[in-house]
PDB file of C-alpha atoms in Angstrom:
ATOM      1  CA  ASN A   1      -0.328  -0.357   0.149  1.00 64.00           C
ATOM      2  CA  ALA A   2       2.051   2.366  -1.240  1.00 76.00           C
ATOM      3  CA  GLY A   3      -0.247   5.955  -0.448  1.00 95.00           C
ATOM      4  CA  VAL A   4       1.683   9.016  -2.301  1.00 97.00           C
ATOM      5  CA  THR A   5       4.605   8.466  -3.734  1.00 97.00           C
ATOM      6  CA  GLN A   6       6.762  11.868  -5.264  1.00 98.00           C
ATOM      7  CA  THR A   7      10.101  10.979  -7.101  1.00 98.00           C
ATOM      8  CA  PRO A   8      12.139  12.722  -6.840  1.00 98.00           C
ATOM      9  CA  LYS A   9      13.018  13.029  -3.470  1.00 97.00           C
ATOM     10  CA  PHE A  10      16.494  14.616  -3.988  1.00 97.00           C
ATOM     11  CA  ARG A  11      17.289  17.398  -6.170  1.00 97.00           C
ATOM     12  CA  VAL A  12      19.836  20.003  -7.037  1.00 98.00           C
ATOM     13  CA  LEU A  13      18.803  22.642  -9.625  1.00 97.00           C
ATOM     14  CA  LYS A  14      21.448  25.695 -11.431  1.00 98.00           C
ATOM     15  CA  THR A  15      18.910  28.873 -12.091  1.00 98.00           C
ATOM     16  CA  GLY A  16      16.910  28.710 -15.017  1.00 98.00           C
ATOM     17  CA  GLN A  17      16.523  24.911 -15.622  1.00 98.00           C
ATOM     18  CA  SER A  18      13.519  23.698 -15.796  1.00 97.00           C
ATOM     19  CA  MET A  19      12.369  20.305 -13.355  1.00 97.00           C
ATOM     20  CA  THR A  20       9.134  18.252 -13.022  1.00 98.00           C
ATOM     21  CA  LEU A  21       8.607  16.849 -10.105  1.00 98.00           C
ATOM     22  CA  LEU A  22       5.345  13.930 -10.303  1.00 98.00           C
ATOM     23  CA  CYS A  23       3.486  12.769  -7.644  1.00 98.00           C
ATOM     24  CA  ALA A  24       2.040   9.460  -7.919  1.00 98.00           C
ATOM     25  CA  GLN A  25      -1.346   8.422  -5.487  1.00 97.00           C
ATOM     26  CA  ASP A  26      -2.486   4.498  -5.507  1.00 96.00           C
ATOM     27  CA  MET A  27      -5.823   5.345  -3.213  1.00 94.00           C
ATOM     28  CA  ASN A  28      -7.857   6.412  -6.459  1.00 94.00           C
ATOM     29  CA  HIS A  29      -8.565  10.027  -4.838  1.00 94.00           C
ATOM     30  CA  GLU A  30     -10.306  12.479  -6.853  1.00 94.00           C
ATOM     31  CA  TYR A  31      -8.289  15.392  -5.012  1.00 95.00           C
ATOM     32  CA  MET A  32      -4.440  16.719  -5.006  1.00 96.00           C
ATOM     33  CA  TYR A  33      -2.849  19.210  -3.840  1.00 97.00           C
ATOM     34  CA  TRP A  34       1.158  20.389  -4.654  1.00 98.00           C
ATOM     35  CA  TYR A  35       2.381  22.307  -1.296  1.00 98.00           C
ATOM     36  CA  ARG A  36       5.898  24.210  -0.237  1.00 98.00           C
ATOM     37  CA  GLN A  37       7.063  24.386   2.486  1.00 98.00           C
ATOM     38  CA  ASP A  38       9.968  26.535   4.231  1.00 96.00           C
ATOM     39  CA  PRO A  39      11.557  27.783   7.610  1.00 89.00           C
ATOM     40  CA  GLY A  40       9.066  29.444  10.168  1.00 85.00           C
ATOM     41  CA  MET A  41       6.368  29.349   6.256  1.00 87.00           C
ATOM     42  CA  GLY A  42       4.842  26.348   7.513  1.00 91.00           C
ATOM     43  CA  LEU A  43       2.313  24.760   4.191  1.00 96.00           C
ATOM     44  CA  ARG A  44       1.441  26.434   1.274  1.00 97.00           C
ATOM     45  CA  LEU A  45      -0.795  25.737  -1.288  1.00 96.00           C
ATOM     46  CA  ILE A  46       0.979  26.084  -4.827  1.00 98.00           C
ATOM     47  CA  HIS A  47      -1.463  24.555  -7.374  1.00 98.00           C
ATOM     48  CA  TYR A  48      -4.594  21.955  -6.680  1.00 96.00           C
ATOM     49  CA  SER A  49      -6.451  19.353  -8.426  1.00 96.00           C
ATOM     50  CA  VAL A  50      -9.821  18.653  -7.511  1.00 93.00           C
ATOM     51  CA  GLY A  51      -9.758  15.120 -11.204  1.00 94.00           C
ATOM     52  CA  GLU A  52      -8.708  14.664 -14.087  1.00 96.00           C
ATOM     53  CA  GLY A  53      -7.918  17.160 -16.247  1.00 96.00           C
ATOM     54  CA  THR A  54      -8.464  20.374 -13.837  1.00 96.00           C
ATOM     55  CA  THR A  55      -5.576  22.272 -11.832  1.00 97.00           C
ATOM     56  CA  ALA A  56      -6.236  25.359 -10.134  1.00 96.00           C
ATOM     57  CA  LYS A  57      -4.436  27.998  -8.305  1.00 96.00           C
ATOM     58  CA  GLY A  58      -3.446  28.350  -4.507  1.00 95.00           C
ATOM     59  CA  GLU A  59      -1.490  30.680  -2.404  1.00 94.00           C
ATOM     60  CA  VAL A  60       1.766  30.918  -4.049  1.00 97.00           C
ATOM     61  CA  PRO A  61       1.548  29.782  -7.555  1.00 98.00           C
ATOM     62  CA  ASP A  62       3.377  31.701  -9.592  1.00 97.00           C
ATOM     63  CA  GLY A  63       6.697  29.713 -11.106  1.00 97.00           C
ATOM     64  CA  TYR A  64       5.378  26.700 -11.071  1.00 98.00           C
ATOM     65  CA  ASN A  65       2.648  24.354 -13.711  1.00 98.00           C
ATOM     66  CA  VAL A  66       0.695  21.428 -12.743  1.00 98.00           C
ATOM     67  CA  SER A  67      -0.873  18.840 -15.188  1.00 98.00           C
ATOM     68  CA  ARG A  68      -2.785  16.464 -14.536  1.00 97.00           C
ATOM     69  CA  LEU A  69      -3.856  14.190 -17.628  1.00 96.00           C
ATOM     70  CA  LYS A  70      -4.693  10.944 -15.617  1.00 97.00           C
ATOM     71  CA  LYS A  71      -6.325  10.194 -12.050  1.00 97.00           C
ATOM     72  CA  GLN A  72      -3.449   9.172 -10.315  1.00 97.00           C
ATOM     73  CA  ASN A  73      -1.126  11.335 -11.003  1.00 98.00           C
ATOM     74  CA  PHE A  74       0.067  15.463 -10.602  1.00 98.00           C
ATOM     75  CA  LEU A  75       2.966  17.010 -11.692  1.00 98.00           C
ATOM     76  CA  LEU A  76       4.398  20.254 -10.314  1.00 98.00           C
ATOM     77  CA  GLY A  77       6.845  22.149 -13.289  1.00 98.00           C
ATOM     78  CA  LEU A  78       9.357  24.571 -12.666  1.00 97.00           C
ATOM     79  CA  GLU A  79      10.183  25.982 -15.776  1.00 93.00           C
ATOM     80  CA  SER A  80      12.771  28.778 -14.742  1.00 97.00           C
ATOM     81  CA  ALA A  81      14.087  27.692 -11.497  1.00 97.00           C
ATOM     82  CA  ALA A  82      15.248  30.529  -8.805  1.00 98.00           C
ATOM     83  CA  PRO A  83      16.637  30.156  -5.748  1.00 97.00           C
ATOM     84  CA  SER A  84      13.572  31.880  -4.315  1.00 97.00           C
ATOM     85  CA  GLN A  85      12.047  27.928  -5.446  1.00 98.00           C
ATOM     86  CA  THR A  86      14.213  26.307  -2.777  1.00 98.00           C
ATOM     87  CA  SER A  87      11.951  25.076  -0.901  1.00 98.00           C
ATOM     88  CA  VAL A  88      11.079  21.300   0.423  1.00 98.00           C
ATOM     89  CA  TYR A  89       7.661  20.485  -2.354  1.00 98.00           C
ATOM     90  CA  PHE A  90       5.225  18.230  -0.775  1.00 98.00           C
ATOM     91  CA  CYS A  91       2.393  16.377  -2.721  1.00 98.00           C
ATOM     92  CA  ALA A  92      -1.172  15.142  -1.050  1.00 97.00           C
ATOM     93  CA  SER A  93      -4.069  13.695  -1.882  1.00 96.00           C
ATOM     94  CA  SER A  94      -7.870  13.541  -0.339  1.00 94.00           C
ATOM     95  CA  SER A  95     -11.226  12.001  -1.573  1.00 90.00           C
ATOM     96  CA  ASP A  96     -13.018  14.517   0.460  1.00 77.00           C
ATOM     97  CA  ALA A  97     -12.440  18.242  -0.026  1.00 68.00           C
ATOM     98  CA  ASP A  98     -14.600  20.450   1.785  1.00 65.00           C
ATOM     99  CA  ARG A  99     -13.474  18.754   5.468  1.00 69.00           C
ATOM    100  CA  GLY A 100     -10.598  18.531   5.286  1.00 73.00           C
ATOM    101  CA  GLN A 101     -10.149  14.684   6.920  1.00 77.00           C
ATOM    102  CA  GLY A 102      -7.510  12.648   5.770  1.00 84.00           C
ATOM    103  CA  TYR A 103      -5.585  14.381   3.519  1.00 94.00           C
ATOM    104  CA  THR A 104      -2.069  11.432   3.010  1.00 95.00           C
ATOM    105  CA  PHE A 105       0.893  13.358   2.001  1.00 97.00           C
ATOM    106  CA  GLY A 106       3.520  12.115   0.127  1.00 98.00           C
ATOM    107  CA  SER A 107       7.192  11.841   1.635  1.00 97.00           C
ATOM    108  CA  GLY A 108       8.302  15.029  -0.266  1.00 98.00           C
ATOM    109  CA  THR A 109      10.852  16.522  -2.197  1.00 98.00           C
ATOM    110  CA  ARG A 110      14.020  18.745  -1.265  1.00 97.00           C
ATOM    111  CA  LEU A 111      14.638  21.463  -3.677  1.00 98.00           C
ATOM    112  CA  THR A 112      17.532  22.801  -4.048  1.00 98.00           C
ATOM    113  CA  VAL A 113      18.213  25.969  -6.931  1.00 98.00           C
ATOM    114  CA  VAL A 114      22.322  27.290  -6.700  1.00 97.00           C
TER     115      VAL A 114
ATOM    116  CA  GLY B   1      -9.429  35.035   2.292  1.00 76.00           C
ATOM    117  CA  GLN B   2      -8.343  32.770   4.827  1.00 83.00           C
ATOM    118  CA  SER B   3      -5.609  33.417   8.062  1.00 91.00           C
ATOM    119  CA  LEU B   4      -4.433  31.097  10.710  1.00 96.00           C
ATOM    120  CA  GLU B   5      -2.555  31.750  14.035  1.00 97.00           C
ATOM    121  CA  GLN B   6      -0.489  29.437  16.577  1.00 98.00           C
ATOM    122  CA  PRO B   7       1.951  29.550  18.971  1.00 98.00           C
ATOM    123  CA  SER B   8       5.591  28.557  16.994  1.00 97.00           C
ATOM    124  CA  GLU B   9       6.612  26.892  19.989  1.00 97.00           C
ATOM    125  CA  VAL B  10       5.662  25.436  23.266  1.00 98.00           C
ATOM    126  CA  THR B  11       8.077  23.426  25.667  1.00 97.00           C
ATOM    127  CA  ALA B  12       6.760  20.568  27.945  1.00 97.00           C
ATOM    128  CA  VAL B  13       8.414  17.475  30.089  1.00 97.00           C
ATOM    129  CA  GLU B  14       7.199  13.939  29.513  1.00 98.00           C
ATOM    130  CA  GLY B  15       4.138  13.467  30.949  1.00 98.00           C
ATOM    131  CA  ALA B  16       2.800  16.961  31.584  1.00 98.00           C
ATOM    132  CA  ILE B  17      -0.389  17.684  28.967  1.00 98.00           C
ATOM    133  CA  VAL B  18       0.156  20.958  26.351  1.00 98.00           C
ATOM    134  CA  GLN B  19      -2.950  23.196  25.106  1.00 98.00           C
ATOM    135  CA  ILE B  20      -2.150  24.409  21.517  1.00 98.00           C
ATOM    136  CA  ASN B  21      -4.412  27.495  20.859  1.00 98.00           C
ATOM    137  CA  CYS B  22      -5.197  28.362  16.698  1.00 98.00           C
ATOM    138  CA  THR B  23      -7.561  30.503  15.877  1.00 98.00           C
ATOM    139  CA  TYR B  24      -8.721  31.498  12.555  1.00 96.00           C
ATOM    140  CA  GLN B  25      -9.939  33.790   9.841  1.00 93.00           C
ATOM    141  CA  THR B  26     -12.362  32.456   7.217  1.00 88.00           C
ATOM    142  CA  SER B  27     -15.848  33.427   5.004  1.00 83.00           C
ATOM    143  CA  GLY B  28     -17.168  29.808   4.502  1.00 80.00           C
ATOM    144  CA  PHE B  29     -16.057  27.592   7.632  1.00 84.00           C
ATOM    145  CA  TYR B  30     -15.751  23.586   7.225  1.00 86.00           C
ATOM    146  CA  GLY B  31     -13.967  22.573  10.517  1.00 90.00           C
ATOM    147  CA  LEU B  32     -11.051  22.692  11.777  1.00 94.00           C
ATOM    148  CA  SER B  33      -8.170  20.280  11.475  1.00 95.00           C
ATOM    149  CA  TRP B  34      -4.799  19.184  12.752  1.00 96.00           C
ATOM    150  CA  TYR B  35      -1.850  17.760  11.123  1.00 96.00           C
ATOM    151  CA  GLN B  36       1.640  16.834  12.975  1.00 97.00           C
ATOM    152  CA  GLN B  37       5.077  16.502  11.335  1.00 97.00           C
ATOM    153  CA  HIS B  38       8.129  15.013  12.481  1.00 97.00           C
ATOM    154  CA  ASP B  39      11.403  16.715  11.754  1.00 93.00           C
ATOM    155  CA  GLY B  40      11.535  15.975   7.736  1.00 84.00           C
ATOM    156  CA  GLY B  41       8.607  13.663   7.765  1.00 95.00           C
ATOM    157  CA  ALA B  42       5.364  14.183   6.020  1.00 96.00           C
ATOM    158  CA  PRO B  43       2.477  15.796   7.537  1.00 96.00           C
ATOM    159  CA  THR B  44       0.487  12.948   8.824  1.00 95.00           C
ATOM    160  CA  PHE B  45      -3.701  13.424   9.983  1.00 93.00           C
ATOM    161  CA  LEU B  46      -4.304  14.190  13.866  1.00 94.00           C
ATOM    162  CA  SER B  47      -8.522  14.801  14.085  1.00 93.00           C
ATOM    163  CA  TYR B  48     -10.777  16.948  12.470  1.00 93.00           C
ATOM    164  CA  ASN B  49     -13.946  18.971  14.656  1.00 94.00           C
ATOM    165  CA  GLY B  50     -16.597  20.243  12.576  1.00 91.00           C
ATOM    166  CA  LEU B  51     -18.481  20.993  15.117  1.00 93.00           C
ATOM    167  CA  ASP B  52     -18.144  23.223  18.442  1.00 96.00           C
ATOM    168  CA  GLY B  53     -16.836  20.643  21.090  1.00 97.00           C
ATOM    169  CA  LEU B  54     -14.174  18.001  21.502  1.00 97.00           C
ATOM    170  CA  GLU B  55     -13.480  15.375  19.812  1.00 94.00           C
ATOM    171  CA  GLU B  56     -11.156  12.854  22.060  1.00 94.00           C
ATOM    172  CA  THR B  57      -8.061  10.222  20.137  1.00 90.00           C
ATOM    173  CA  GLY B  58      -6.486   8.428  22.772  1.00 93.00           C
ATOM    174  CA  ARG B  59      -4.055  10.883  23.925  1.00 96.00           C
ATOM    175  CA  PHE B  60      -5.159  13.031  22.048  1.00 96.00           C
ATOM    176  CA  SER B  61      -7.945  15.907  21.753  1.00 97.00           C
ATOM    177  CA  SER B  62      -9.588  18.887  20.036  1.00 97.00           C
ATOM    178  CA  PHE B  63     -11.698  21.247  20.343  1.00 98.00           C
ATOM    179  CA  LEU B  64     -13.966  24.054  18.193  1.00 97.00           C
ATOM    180  CA  SER B  65     -15.391  26.551  19.033  1.00 96.00           C
ATOM    181  CA  ARG B  66     -16.798  28.262  15.744  1.00 94.00           C
ATOM    182  CA  SER B  67     -18.367  31.917  17.938  1.00 94.00           C
ATOM    183  CA  ASP B  68     -14.977  32.510  18.541  1.00 95.00           C
ATOM    184  CA  SER B  69     -13.207  30.768  15.687  1.00 95.00           C
ATOM    185  CA  TYR B  70     -11.485  29.323  17.850  1.00 96.00           C
ATOM    186  CA  GLY B  71      -9.555  25.846  18.838  1.00 98.00           C
ATOM    187  CA  TYR B  72      -6.850  24.007  20.152  1.00 98.00           C
ATOM    188  CA  LEU B  73      -5.197  20.694  20.555  1.00 98.00           C
ATOM    189  CA  LEU B  74      -4.105  19.013  24.290  1.00 98.00           C
ATOM    190  CA  LEU B  75      -1.906  16.473  24.326  1.00 98.00           C
ATOM    191  CA  GLN B  76      -1.663  14.273  26.754  1.00 97.00           C
ATOM    192  CA  GLU B  77       0.598  12.430  29.101  1.00 98.00           C
ATOM    193  CA  LEU B  78       3.423  13.872  26.908  1.00 98.00           C
ATOM    194  CA  GLN B  79       5.661  11.235  25.199  1.00 98.00           C
ATOM    195  CA  MET B  80       9.578  12.362  23.462  1.00 97.00           C
ATOM    196  CA  LYS B  81       7.854  10.817  20.476  1.00 97.00           C
ATOM    197  CA  ASP B  82       5.592  13.131  20.693  1.00 98.00           C
ATOM    198  CA  SER B  83       8.361  16.105  20.111  1.00 98.00           C
ATOM    199  CA  ALA B  84       6.952  17.523  16.570  1.00 98.00           C
ATOM    200  CA  SER B  85       5.756  20.645  14.357  1.00 97.00           C
ATOM    201  CA  TYR B  86       1.829  20.797  15.392  1.00 98.00           C
ATOM    202  CA  PHE B  87      -1.102  22.511  12.173  1.00 97.00           C
ATOM    203  CA  CYS B  88      -3.912  23.661  12.370  1.00 97.00           C
ATOM    204  CA  ALA B  89      -5.861  24.301   9.079  1.00 95.00           C
ATOM    205  CA  VAL B  90      -9.244  25.273   7.541  1.00 93.00           C
ATOM    206  CA  VAL B  91     -10.440  24.701   4.187  1.00 89.00           C
ATOM    207  CA  ASN B  92     -10.200  28.018   1.243  1.00 87.00           C
ATOM    208  CA  GLN B  93     -13.407  29.574   0.615  1.00 85.00           C
ATOM    209  CA  ALA B  94     -14.149  27.263  -2.374  1.00 84.00           C
ATOM    210  CA  GLY B  95     -14.705  24.164  -0.107  1.00 84.00           C
ATOM    211  CA  THR B  96     -11.554  22.775  -2.531  1.00 88.00           C
ATOM    212  CA  ALA B  97      -8.156  22.617  -0.350  1.00 91.00           C
ATOM    213  CA  LEU B  98      -6.509  22.487   3.039  1.00 93.00           C
ATOM    214  CA  ILE B  99      -4.521  26.239   4.418  1.00 94.00           C
ATOM    215  CA  PHE B 100      -2.130  25.410   7.240  1.00 95.00           C
ATOM    216  CA  GLY B 101      -1.467  27.667   9.775  1.00 96.00           C
ATOM    217  CA  LYS B 102       2.505  28.322   9.988  1.00 96.00           C
ATOM    218  CA  GLY B 103       2.782  25.830  12.511  1.00 97.00           C
ATOM    219  CA  THR B 104       4.125  24.730  16.646  1.00 98.00           C
ATOM    220  CA  THR B 105       6.644  23.089  17.082  1.00 97.00           C
ATOM    221  CA  LEU B 106       6.630  21.403  20.129  1.00 98.00           C
ATOM    222  CA  SER B 107       9.514  20.169  22.317  1.00 98.00           C
ATOM    223  CA  VAL B 108       9.198  17.589  24.762  1.00 98.00           C
ATOM    224  CA  SER B 109      11.810  16.710  27.019  1.00 96.00           C
ATOM    225  CA  SER B 110      12.456  14.705  30.025  1.00 93.00           C
TER     226      SER B 110
END
């Protein structure tokens, strides 16, 4: 029972490079989310999806794009990485969006942009 | 929009009881959730309050007062393994995603 799997777990990018973070869930959850976590800032919502083929902006969407082509996968893209995007990125999924219960998080991707 | 306020740090000793408060501002309230995160790990769901009152799950309890826009997480019989960050969260105005507070770091000492 894998739950939510994020790849890669660690990555170092140079400024201006691009990359895609992959999130996969095997729980048949409808809703998926991308958060970033910085020291003292908690978890901030980047983008989310309420179902296959849908995406929506969260609190801090600038500099990121997302796609949800398949229900089980949610991709987060950085087109031109900046040092300000150095962070830990968490993906989460849930079957219930309007109660905040039972979000399942992945183990995170630690990204450093130099 | 939404905003949540919780203390940044709390310290306690093993066996003690600690309360982590959370006040929130939101339009379209769907309930208050609590998540735990150990250092370097993934956040995990602890509890949810949709209605006023106390919810108990083992050593952990969570309380909600919708009229005061206030809730708390109560941890009893503290153990060293309870040292972690605790986040309160509310659902966004659209009812589609959780918005988290900045977190409270709990340090339990022997």
